[in-house]
GROMACS .gro file of C-alpha atoms in nm:
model
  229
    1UNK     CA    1   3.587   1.752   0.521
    2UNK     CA    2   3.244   1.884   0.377
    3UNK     CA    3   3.221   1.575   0.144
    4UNK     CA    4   2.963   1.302   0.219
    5UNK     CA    5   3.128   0.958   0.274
    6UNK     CA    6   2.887   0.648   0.142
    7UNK     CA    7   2.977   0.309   0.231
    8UNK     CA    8   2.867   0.094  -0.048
    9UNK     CA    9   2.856  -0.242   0.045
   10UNK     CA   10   2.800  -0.472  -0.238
   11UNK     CA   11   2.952  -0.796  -0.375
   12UNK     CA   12   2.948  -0.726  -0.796
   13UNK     CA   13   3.270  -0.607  -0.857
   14UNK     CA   14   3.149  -0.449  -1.176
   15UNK     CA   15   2.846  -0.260  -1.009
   16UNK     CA   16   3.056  -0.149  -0.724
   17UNK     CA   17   3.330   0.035  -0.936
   18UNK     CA   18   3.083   0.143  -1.177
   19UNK     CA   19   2.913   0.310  -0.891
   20UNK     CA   20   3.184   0.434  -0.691
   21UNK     CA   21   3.288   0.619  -0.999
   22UNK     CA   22   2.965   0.758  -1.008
   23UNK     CA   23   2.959   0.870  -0.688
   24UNK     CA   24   3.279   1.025  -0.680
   25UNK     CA   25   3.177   1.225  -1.000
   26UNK     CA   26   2.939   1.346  -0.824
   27UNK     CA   27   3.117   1.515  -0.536
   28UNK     CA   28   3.077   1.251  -0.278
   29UNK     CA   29   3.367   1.038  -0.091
   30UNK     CA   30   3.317   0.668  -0.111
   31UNK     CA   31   3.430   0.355   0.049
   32UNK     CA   32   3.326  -0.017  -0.052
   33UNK     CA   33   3.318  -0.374   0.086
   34UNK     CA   34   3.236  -0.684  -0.081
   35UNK     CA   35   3.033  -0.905   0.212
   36UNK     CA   36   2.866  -0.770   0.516
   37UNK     CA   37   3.162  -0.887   0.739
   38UNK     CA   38   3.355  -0.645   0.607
   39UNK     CA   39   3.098  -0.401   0.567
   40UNK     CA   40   3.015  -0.359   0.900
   41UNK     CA   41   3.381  -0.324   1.007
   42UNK     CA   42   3.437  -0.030   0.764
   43UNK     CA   43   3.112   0.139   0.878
   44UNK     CA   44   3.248   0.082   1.265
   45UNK     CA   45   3.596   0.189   1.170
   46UNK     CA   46   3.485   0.549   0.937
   47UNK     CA   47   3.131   0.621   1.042
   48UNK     CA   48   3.040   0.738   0.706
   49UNK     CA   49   2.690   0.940   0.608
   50UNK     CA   50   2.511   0.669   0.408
   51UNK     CA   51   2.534   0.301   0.366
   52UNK     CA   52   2.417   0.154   0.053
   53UNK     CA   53   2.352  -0.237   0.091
   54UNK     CA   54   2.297  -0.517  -0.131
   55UNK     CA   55   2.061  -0.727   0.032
   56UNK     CA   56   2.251  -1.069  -0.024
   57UNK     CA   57   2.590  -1.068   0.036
   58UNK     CA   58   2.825  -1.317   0.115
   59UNK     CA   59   2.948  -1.411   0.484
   60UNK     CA   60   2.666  -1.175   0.670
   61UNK     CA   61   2.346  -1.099   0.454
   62UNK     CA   62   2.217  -0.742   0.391
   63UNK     CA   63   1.966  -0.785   0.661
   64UNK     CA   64   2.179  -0.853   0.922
   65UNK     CA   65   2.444  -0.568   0.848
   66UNK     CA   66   2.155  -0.349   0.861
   67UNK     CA   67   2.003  -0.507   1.190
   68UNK     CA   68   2.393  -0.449   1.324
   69UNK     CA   69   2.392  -0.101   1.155
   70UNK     CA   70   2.068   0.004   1.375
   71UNK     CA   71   2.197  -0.139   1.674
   72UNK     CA   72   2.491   0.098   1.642
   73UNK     CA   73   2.254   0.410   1.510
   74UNK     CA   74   2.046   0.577   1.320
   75UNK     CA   75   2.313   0.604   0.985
   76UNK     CA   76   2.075   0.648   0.641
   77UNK     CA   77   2.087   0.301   0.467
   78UNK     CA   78   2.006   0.245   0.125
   79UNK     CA   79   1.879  -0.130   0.066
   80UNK     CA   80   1.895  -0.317  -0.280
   81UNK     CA   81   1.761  -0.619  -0.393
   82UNK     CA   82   1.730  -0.789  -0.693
   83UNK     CA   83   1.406  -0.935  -0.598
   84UNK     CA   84   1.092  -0.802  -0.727
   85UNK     CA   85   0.864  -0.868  -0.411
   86UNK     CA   86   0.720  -0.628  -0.199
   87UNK     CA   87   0.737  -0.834   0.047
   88UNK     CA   88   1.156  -0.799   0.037
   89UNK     CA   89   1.097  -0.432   0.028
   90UNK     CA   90   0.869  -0.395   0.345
   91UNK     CA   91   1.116  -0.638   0.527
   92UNK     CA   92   1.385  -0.322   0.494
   93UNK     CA   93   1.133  -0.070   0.620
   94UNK     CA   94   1.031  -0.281   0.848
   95UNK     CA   95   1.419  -0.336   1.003
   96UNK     CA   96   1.501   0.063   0.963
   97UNK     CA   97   1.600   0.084   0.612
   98UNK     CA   98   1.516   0.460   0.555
   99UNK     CA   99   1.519   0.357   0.120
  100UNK     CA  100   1.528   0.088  -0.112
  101UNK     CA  101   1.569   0.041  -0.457
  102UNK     CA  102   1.523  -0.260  -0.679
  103UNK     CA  103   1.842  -0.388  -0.905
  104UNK     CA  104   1.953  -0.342  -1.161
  105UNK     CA  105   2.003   0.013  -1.063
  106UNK     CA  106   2.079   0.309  -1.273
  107UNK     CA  107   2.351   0.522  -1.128
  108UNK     CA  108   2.210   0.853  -1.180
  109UNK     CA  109   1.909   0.689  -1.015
  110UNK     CA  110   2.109   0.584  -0.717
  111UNK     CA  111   2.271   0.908  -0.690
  112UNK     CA  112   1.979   1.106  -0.655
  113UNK     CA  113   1.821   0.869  -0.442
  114UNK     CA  114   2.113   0.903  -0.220
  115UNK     CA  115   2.080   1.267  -0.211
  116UNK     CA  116   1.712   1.324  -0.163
  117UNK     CA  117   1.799   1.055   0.189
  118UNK     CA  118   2.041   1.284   0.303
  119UNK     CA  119   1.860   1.575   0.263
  120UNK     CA  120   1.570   1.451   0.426
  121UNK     CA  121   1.780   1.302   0.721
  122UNK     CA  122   1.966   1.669   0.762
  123UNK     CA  123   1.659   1.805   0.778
  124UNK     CA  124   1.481   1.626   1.000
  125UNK     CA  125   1.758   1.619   1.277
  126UNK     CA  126   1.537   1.691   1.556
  127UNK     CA  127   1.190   1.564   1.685
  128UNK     CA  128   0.996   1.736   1.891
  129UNK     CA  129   0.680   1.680   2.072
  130UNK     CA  130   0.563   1.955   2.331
  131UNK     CA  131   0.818   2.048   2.558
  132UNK     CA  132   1.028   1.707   2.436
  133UNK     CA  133   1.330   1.724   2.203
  134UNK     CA  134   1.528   1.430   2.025
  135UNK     CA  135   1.808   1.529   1.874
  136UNK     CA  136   1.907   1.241   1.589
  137UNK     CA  137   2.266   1.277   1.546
  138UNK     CA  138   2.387   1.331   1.908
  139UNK     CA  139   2.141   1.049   2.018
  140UNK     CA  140   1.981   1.273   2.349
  141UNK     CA  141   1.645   1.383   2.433
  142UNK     CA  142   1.582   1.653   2.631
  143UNK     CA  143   1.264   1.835   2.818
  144UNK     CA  144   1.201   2.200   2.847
  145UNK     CA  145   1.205   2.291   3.200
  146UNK     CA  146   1.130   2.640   3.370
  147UNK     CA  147   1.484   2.718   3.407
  148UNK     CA  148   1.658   2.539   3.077
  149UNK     CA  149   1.671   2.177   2.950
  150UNK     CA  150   1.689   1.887   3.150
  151UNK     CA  151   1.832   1.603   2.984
  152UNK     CA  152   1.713   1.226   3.012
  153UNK     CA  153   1.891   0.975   3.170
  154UNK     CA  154   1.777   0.685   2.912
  155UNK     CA  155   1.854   0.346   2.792
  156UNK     CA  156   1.941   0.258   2.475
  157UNK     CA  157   1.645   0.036   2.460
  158UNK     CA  158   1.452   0.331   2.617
  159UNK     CA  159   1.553   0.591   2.344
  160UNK     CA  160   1.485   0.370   2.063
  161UNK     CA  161   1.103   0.343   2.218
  162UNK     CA  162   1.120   0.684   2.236
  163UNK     CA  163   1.244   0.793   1.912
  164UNK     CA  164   0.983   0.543   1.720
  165UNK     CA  165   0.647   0.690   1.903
  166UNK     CA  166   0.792   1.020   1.904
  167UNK     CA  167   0.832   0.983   1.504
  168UNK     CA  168   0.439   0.932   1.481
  169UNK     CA  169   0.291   1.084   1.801
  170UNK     CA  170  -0.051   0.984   1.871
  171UNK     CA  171  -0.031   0.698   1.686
  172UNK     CA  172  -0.113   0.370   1.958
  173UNK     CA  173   0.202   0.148   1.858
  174UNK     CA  174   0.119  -0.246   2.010
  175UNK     CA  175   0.360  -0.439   2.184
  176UNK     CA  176   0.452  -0.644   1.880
  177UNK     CA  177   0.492  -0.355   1.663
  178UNK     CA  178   0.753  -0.208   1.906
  179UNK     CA  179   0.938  -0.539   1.939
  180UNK     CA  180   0.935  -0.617   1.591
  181UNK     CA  181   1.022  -0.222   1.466
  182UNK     CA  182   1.318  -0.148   1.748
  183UNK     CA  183   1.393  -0.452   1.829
  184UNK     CA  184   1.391  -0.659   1.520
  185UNK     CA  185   1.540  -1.077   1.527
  186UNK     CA  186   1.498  -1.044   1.894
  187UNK     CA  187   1.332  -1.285   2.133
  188UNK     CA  188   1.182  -1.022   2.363
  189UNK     CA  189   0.901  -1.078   2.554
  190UNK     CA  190   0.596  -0.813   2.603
  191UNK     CA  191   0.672  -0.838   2.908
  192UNK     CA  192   0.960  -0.670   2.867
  193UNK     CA  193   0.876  -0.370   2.682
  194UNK     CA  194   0.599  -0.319   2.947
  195UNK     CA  195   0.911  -0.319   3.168
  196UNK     CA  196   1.085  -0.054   2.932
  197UNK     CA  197   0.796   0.187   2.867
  198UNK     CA  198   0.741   0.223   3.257
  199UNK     CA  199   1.089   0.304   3.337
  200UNK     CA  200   1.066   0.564   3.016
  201UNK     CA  201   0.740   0.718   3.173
  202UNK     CA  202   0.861   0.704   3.525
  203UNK     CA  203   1.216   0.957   3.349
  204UNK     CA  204   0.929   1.160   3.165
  205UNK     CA  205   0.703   1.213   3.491
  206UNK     CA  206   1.034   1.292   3.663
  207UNK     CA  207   1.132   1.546   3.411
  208UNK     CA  208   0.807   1.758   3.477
  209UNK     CA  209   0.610   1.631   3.118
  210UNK     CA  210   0.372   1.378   3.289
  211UNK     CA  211   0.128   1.157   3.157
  212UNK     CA  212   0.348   1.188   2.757
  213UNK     CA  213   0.297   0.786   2.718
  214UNK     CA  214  -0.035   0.666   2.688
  215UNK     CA  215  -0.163   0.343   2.735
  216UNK     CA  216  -0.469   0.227   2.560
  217UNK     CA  217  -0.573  -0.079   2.724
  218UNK     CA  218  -0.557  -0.426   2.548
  219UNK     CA  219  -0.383  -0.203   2.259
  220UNK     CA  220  -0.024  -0.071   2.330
  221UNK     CA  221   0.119   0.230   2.381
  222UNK     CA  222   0.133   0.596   2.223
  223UNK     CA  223   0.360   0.912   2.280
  224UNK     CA  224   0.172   1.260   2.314
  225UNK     CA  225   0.074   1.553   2.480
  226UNK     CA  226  -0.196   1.762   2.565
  227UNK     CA  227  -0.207   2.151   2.472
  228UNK     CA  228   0.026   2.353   2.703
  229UNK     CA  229   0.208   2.061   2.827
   0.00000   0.00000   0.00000
């Protein structure tokens, strides 16, 4: 089917029809849940394109179907809220929300909104850095070799390291930042992610693309590459 499927997860019966109509107008498939319980077992059960959430819902909030939603993939969510903080908003970027829109939303609004994500999500499918490619939707990464790709044995902890420095290579990413952006409500130690990010060199040396993860002492780490490598 060549139709987009959005999960809209939101507890206003009103706003939820009205928008599902919407949608549907619009050429898209929909499905809809009123809490986050529920949500999250229709995402699990039809794996659609694009999950719009409501950031308080009742039984499991917003945040945490999204936090569950990330731990699952990297599906395009939409969060609402009807809070006019940015604080709210830079909580979902902060947990992987790739938008967000403040409520009361205008359909049209939401509709294009919804559009312009999935456009920029199909078109950004693959990350590459040197001879390293991530590819989004089937979740691998792989390294150029001299006689074809070699693909990387990884973690899932591992890949999501990867995917986040890979996203902004260069950039030195502390230990925090990588505990609180991968592995958000968490209790994981620094420790830990030191523990993580030497395994993922150790697969990257092994691969043939040595010395790819930095370490800036006292900072944190950053994914890159010199010219030629």
């Amino acid at each position: 089917m060549g139709k987009k499927l959005i999960l809209i997860v939101e507890d206003n019966e009103e706003l939820r029809c009205s928008l599902e109509a919407h949608l549907l107008k619009a050429g898209f498939r929909t499905d809809c849940a009123a809490d986050g319980v529920v949500g999250f077992s229709r995402f699990r059960l039809l794996k659609p394109d694009l999950v719009l959430i409501k950031d308080e819902l009742p039984r499991q909030t917003g945040f945490e179907l999204l936090f569950d939603i990330r731990l699952d993939g990297d599906t395009p969510v939409i969060m609402a809220s009807a809070w006019n903080s940015w604080k709210t908003e830079l909580r979902c970027f902060q947990q992987g929300a790739d938008d967000f829109m403040r409520m009361p939303y205008n359909n049209h609004v939401v509709t294009e909104r919804i559009k312009k994500v999935l456009r920029r999500v199909g078109a950004n499918q693959l990350i590459r850095v040197g001879k390293l490619t991530i590819n989004l939707d089937a979740r691998t990464a792989c390294v150029d070799g001299p006689t074809g790709e070699i693909k990387l044995n990884l973690t899932a902890s591992e890949y999501k390291l990867l995917v986040h420095m890979a996203s902004s290579p260069g950039r030195v990413f502390t230990r925090g930042e990588l505990i609180g952006d991968c592995f958000p409500r968490s209790e994981m130690l620094e420790s830990t992610i030191n523990n993580h990010i030497c395994n993922l060199r150790r697969k990257l040396d092994g691969a043939g693309i040595a010395n790819y993860v930095d370490t800036s002492r006292g900072a944190g780490y950053a994914l890159t590459h010199k010219h030629g490598q």
